[in-house]
Protein backbone atom coordinates (compact mmCIF):
# COMPACT_ATOMS: atom_id res chain seq x y z
CA SER A 1 11.19 -21.22 -11.94
CA LYS A 2 12.41 -21.05 -15.53
CA GLY A 3 15.57 -22.73 -14.75
CA GLY A 4 14.22 -25.56 -12.72
CA HIS A 5 15.65 -24.34 -9.50
CA THR A 6 12.08 -24.17 -7.86
CA LYS A 7 11.27 -27.72 -9.11
CA GLN A 8 14.46 -29.08 -7.55
CA TYR A 9 13.78 -27.37 -4.25
CA ALA A 10 10.22 -28.75 -4.37
CA THR A 11 11.38 -32.29 -5.09
CA TRP A 12 13.81 -32.14 -2.17
CA LEU A 13 11.03 -30.68 0.15
CA LYS A 14 8.81 -33.57 -0.91
CA GLU A 15 11.51 -36.08 -0.02
CA GLU A 16 12.09 -34.56 3.33
CA THR A 17 8.52 -34.00 4.42
CA GLN A 18 6.75 -36.77 2.52
CA ALA A 19 4.55 -34.07 1.05
CA ASP A 20 2.53 -34.24 -2.17
CA LEU A 21 3.85 -32.26 -5.00
CA PHE A 22 1.76 -30.35 -7.65
CA GLU A 23 2.17 -27.52 -10.08
CA CYS A 24 -0.27 -24.63 -9.53
CA GLU A 25 -1.57 -24.86 -13.09
CA LYS A 26 -2.27 -28.53 -12.70
CA ILE A 27 -4.09 -28.81 -9.43
CA SER A 28 -7.75 -28.01 -8.43
CA ILE A 29 -8.63 -25.71 -5.62
CA GLU A 30 -10.90 -28.67 -4.49
CA LYS A 31 -7.98 -31.04 -4.17
CA LEU A 32 -6.07 -28.47 -2.15
CA LEU A 33 -8.82 -28.34 0.43
CA GLY A 34 -7.74 -31.65 1.60
CA TYR A 35 -4.53 -30.40 2.96
CA ASP A 36 -3.83 -28.68 6.36
CA LEU A 37 -0.69 -26.93 4.90
CA ILE A 38 0.07 -25.57 1.50
CA VAL A 39 3.43 -24.54 0.43
CA ILE A 40 3.60 -22.33 -2.60
CA ALA A 41 7.11 -21.97 -4.15
CA GLY A 42 7.96 -20.11 -7.05
CA GLY A 43 10.66 -18.03 -8.76
CA VAL A 44 11.17 -14.45 -8.01
CA TYR A 45 11.28 -12.13 -11.20
CA SER A 46 11.74 -8.47 -10.53
CA ASN A 47 10.64 -9.03 -7.11
CA SER A 48 7.46 -10.53 -8.24
CA LEU A 49 6.82 -14.06 -6.85
CA ASN A 50 5.57 -16.82 -9.22
CA GLY A 51 2.58 -18.62 -7.74
CA MET A 52 1.07 -15.59 -6.04
CA SER A 53 -1.52 -14.93 -8.69
CA PHE A 54 -2.79 -18.54 -8.07
CA PHE A 55 -3.04 -17.82 -4.42
CA LYS A 56 -4.68 -14.48 -4.82
CA LYS A 57 -7.23 -15.91 -7.45
CA ASN A 58 -8.27 -18.55 -4.84
CA TYR A 59 -7.84 -16.41 -1.71
CA SER A 60 -11.46 -16.62 -0.64
CA VAL A 61 -10.86 -20.41 -0.08
CA LEU A 62 -7.22 -20.43 0.74
CA LYS A 63 -7.26 -17.77 3.39
CA PHE A 64 -8.59 -20.34 5.77
CA LYS A 65 -5.49 -22.52 5.18
CA LYS A 66 -1.99 -22.59 6.58
CA VAL A 67 0.03 -21.36 3.63
CA ILE A 68 3.89 -20.92 3.45
CA PHE A 69 5.42 -18.99 0.48
CA VAL A 70 8.93 -19.94 -0.79
CA ALA A 71 10.66 -17.46 -2.95
CA VAL A 72 13.39 -18.83 -5.12
CA GLY A 73 15.86 -16.34 -6.71
CA ILE A 74 19.49 -15.44 -7.48
CA LEU A 75 19.74 -12.70 -5.01
CA PRO A 76 21.34 -13.38 -1.61
CA VAL A 77 18.79 -14.37 1.12
CA LYS A 78 18.50 -11.34 3.25
CA GLN A 79 15.71 -9.78 5.50
CA GLU A 80 15.79 -6.67 3.41
CA MET A 81 14.99 -8.75 0.33
CA GLU A 82 12.22 -10.50 2.09
CA LYS A 83 10.65 -7.13 3.07
CA VAL A 84 10.96 -6.16 -0.75
CA ILE A 85 9.14 -9.38 -1.69
CA ILE A 86 6.41 -9.26 0.84
CA ASP A 87 5.77 -5.48 -0.12
CA LYS A 88 5.40 -6.10 -3.66
CA ASN A 89 3.35 -9.32 -3.51
CA TYR A 90 1.39 -9.53 -0.27
CA THR A 91 -1.87 -7.71 0.43
CA ASP A 92 -2.11 -5.94 3.76
CA GLU A 93 -4.19 -8.76 5.05
CA MET A 94 -1.67 -11.27 4.07
CA LYS A 95 1.24 -9.72 5.91
CA ASN A 96 2.11 -11.27 9.15
CA LYS A 97 -0.27 -14.13 8.18
CA TYR A 98 1.74 -16.01 5.82
CA PRO A 99 5.37 -16.71 6.27
CA LEU A 100 8.01 -16.34 3.38
CA PHE A 101 10.97 -18.34 3.05
CA GLN A 102 13.82 -17.44 0.55
CA LEU A 103 16.06 -20.06 -1.24
CA ARG A 104 18.81 -18.98 -3.40
CA SER A 105 19.24 -20.31 -6.92
CA GLY A 106 21.17 -19.54 -10.11
CA ILE A 107 20.73 -18.91 -13.75
CA ASP A 108 20.44 -21.53 -16.48
CA LYS A 109 21.55 -19.53 -19.40
CA SER A 110 20.20 -22.16 -21.90
CA LYS A 111 16.67 -21.66 -20.63
CA LEU A 112 16.57 -17.72 -20.70
CA THR A 113 14.04 -16.13 -23.09
CA ILE A 114 15.20 -13.04 -25.08
CA ALA A 115 13.37 -10.91 -22.47
CA ASP A 116 15.26 -12.59 -19.76
CA LYS A 117 18.61 -12.21 -21.57
CA LEU A 118 17.90 -8.45 -22.02
CA LEU A 119 17.07 -8.17 -18.15
CA VAL A 120 20.14 -9.95 -17.27
CA ALA A 121 22.18 -7.74 -19.51
CA ALA A 122 20.66 -4.69 -17.94
CA TRP A 123 21.56 -6.06 -14.38
CA ARG A 124 25.18 -6.64 -15.68
CA ALA A 125 25.37 -2.96 -17.08
CA LYS A 126 23.95 -1.46 -13.77
CA ILE A 127 26.25 -3.45 -11.48
CA ASN A 128 29.28 -2.68 -13.87
CA LYS A 129 28.63 1.03 -13.43
CA ILE A 130 29.01 0.79 -9.53
CA GLU A 131 32.28 2.06 -8.46
CA ASP A 132 32.31 0.61 -4.89
CA ARG A 133 30.72 -2.84 -5.56
CA THR A 134 29.80 -4.91 -2.63
CA ASN A 135 30.36 -8.59 -2.17
CA ASP A 136 26.80 -9.25 -3.22
CA ASP A 137 27.20 -7.23 -6.31
CA ILE A 138 30.33 -9.26 -7.02
CA MET A 139 28.36 -12.46 -6.35
CA LEU A 140 25.46 -11.47 -8.67
CA LEU A 141 27.75 -10.78 -11.43
CA GLY A 142 29.09 -14.37 -10.95
CA VAL A 143 25.62 -15.75 -11.12
CA ILE A 144 24.79 -13.52 -14.12
CA ASP A 145 27.83 -14.83 -15.98
CA GLY A 146 26.78 -18.36 -15.18
CA MET A 147 29.70 -19.27 -12.81
CA THR A 148 27.67 -19.77 -9.72
CA ASP A 149 24.51 -21.99 -8.80
CA PHE A 150 23.45 -21.72 -5.07
CA THR A 151 20.74 -24.45 -5.27
CA LYS A 152 21.68 -26.67 -2.68
CA LYS A 153 19.62 -29.23 -0.61
CA GLU A 154 20.88 -27.99 2.65
CA ASN A 155 19.19 -24.64 1.85
CA ILE A 156 15.70 -26.21 2.69
CA ASN A 157 16.83 -27.31 6.14
CA TYR A 158 15.29 -24.36 8.15
CA LEU A 159 11.86 -24.69 5.99
CA VAL A 160 11.73 -28.48 6.54
CA GLU A 161 12.33 -27.88 10.47
CA TYR A 162 9.66 -25.21 10.30
CA ILE A 163 7.04 -27.49 8.54
CA ASN A 164 7.73 -30.35 10.83
CA LYS A 165 7.07 -28.21 13.83
CA GLY A 166 3.79 -28.52 15.93
CA ARG A 167 1.05 -26.42 14.21
CA TRP A 168 2.74 -26.60 10.70
CA LYS A 169 2.85 -30.34 10.77
CA LEU A 170 1.75 -31.85 7.39
CA THR A 171 -0.90 -34.31 7.42
CA MET A 172 -1.53 -36.42 4.30
């Protein structure tokens, strides 16, 4: 992700699972073929999951692998959000085949591009127009204003447990 939250989660995941860590842009598909399980983590921007284009580009080879997707974003982790991310990013063939985990992060305002700042301003304006704000709306405003970062190591516990179960066990 742009703020480094995905990299932080990936580093913690590496520590907890003894996995190897690569950036999609720097790994060859040939090298990935040596792994039983591939975890693709990326930031979520406008419900689009970073890393998905890498997977789809290499789908003819990766479709035979166990793959887990990890969506890192500022919105609360909810089943409804999972459905939105899957519907926008997964093909019909991918649905029900590749699990998606959500991890909550924050915003590092110092790393935002002008386009990101405009998007954040639009979110703020949209939320400010809501008369009956939900707790999620209020929390999102806090994140937008840079007051909160939900990136915590314990957020990966369920993912680590899932990876370390039987058929998803990593082999190095």
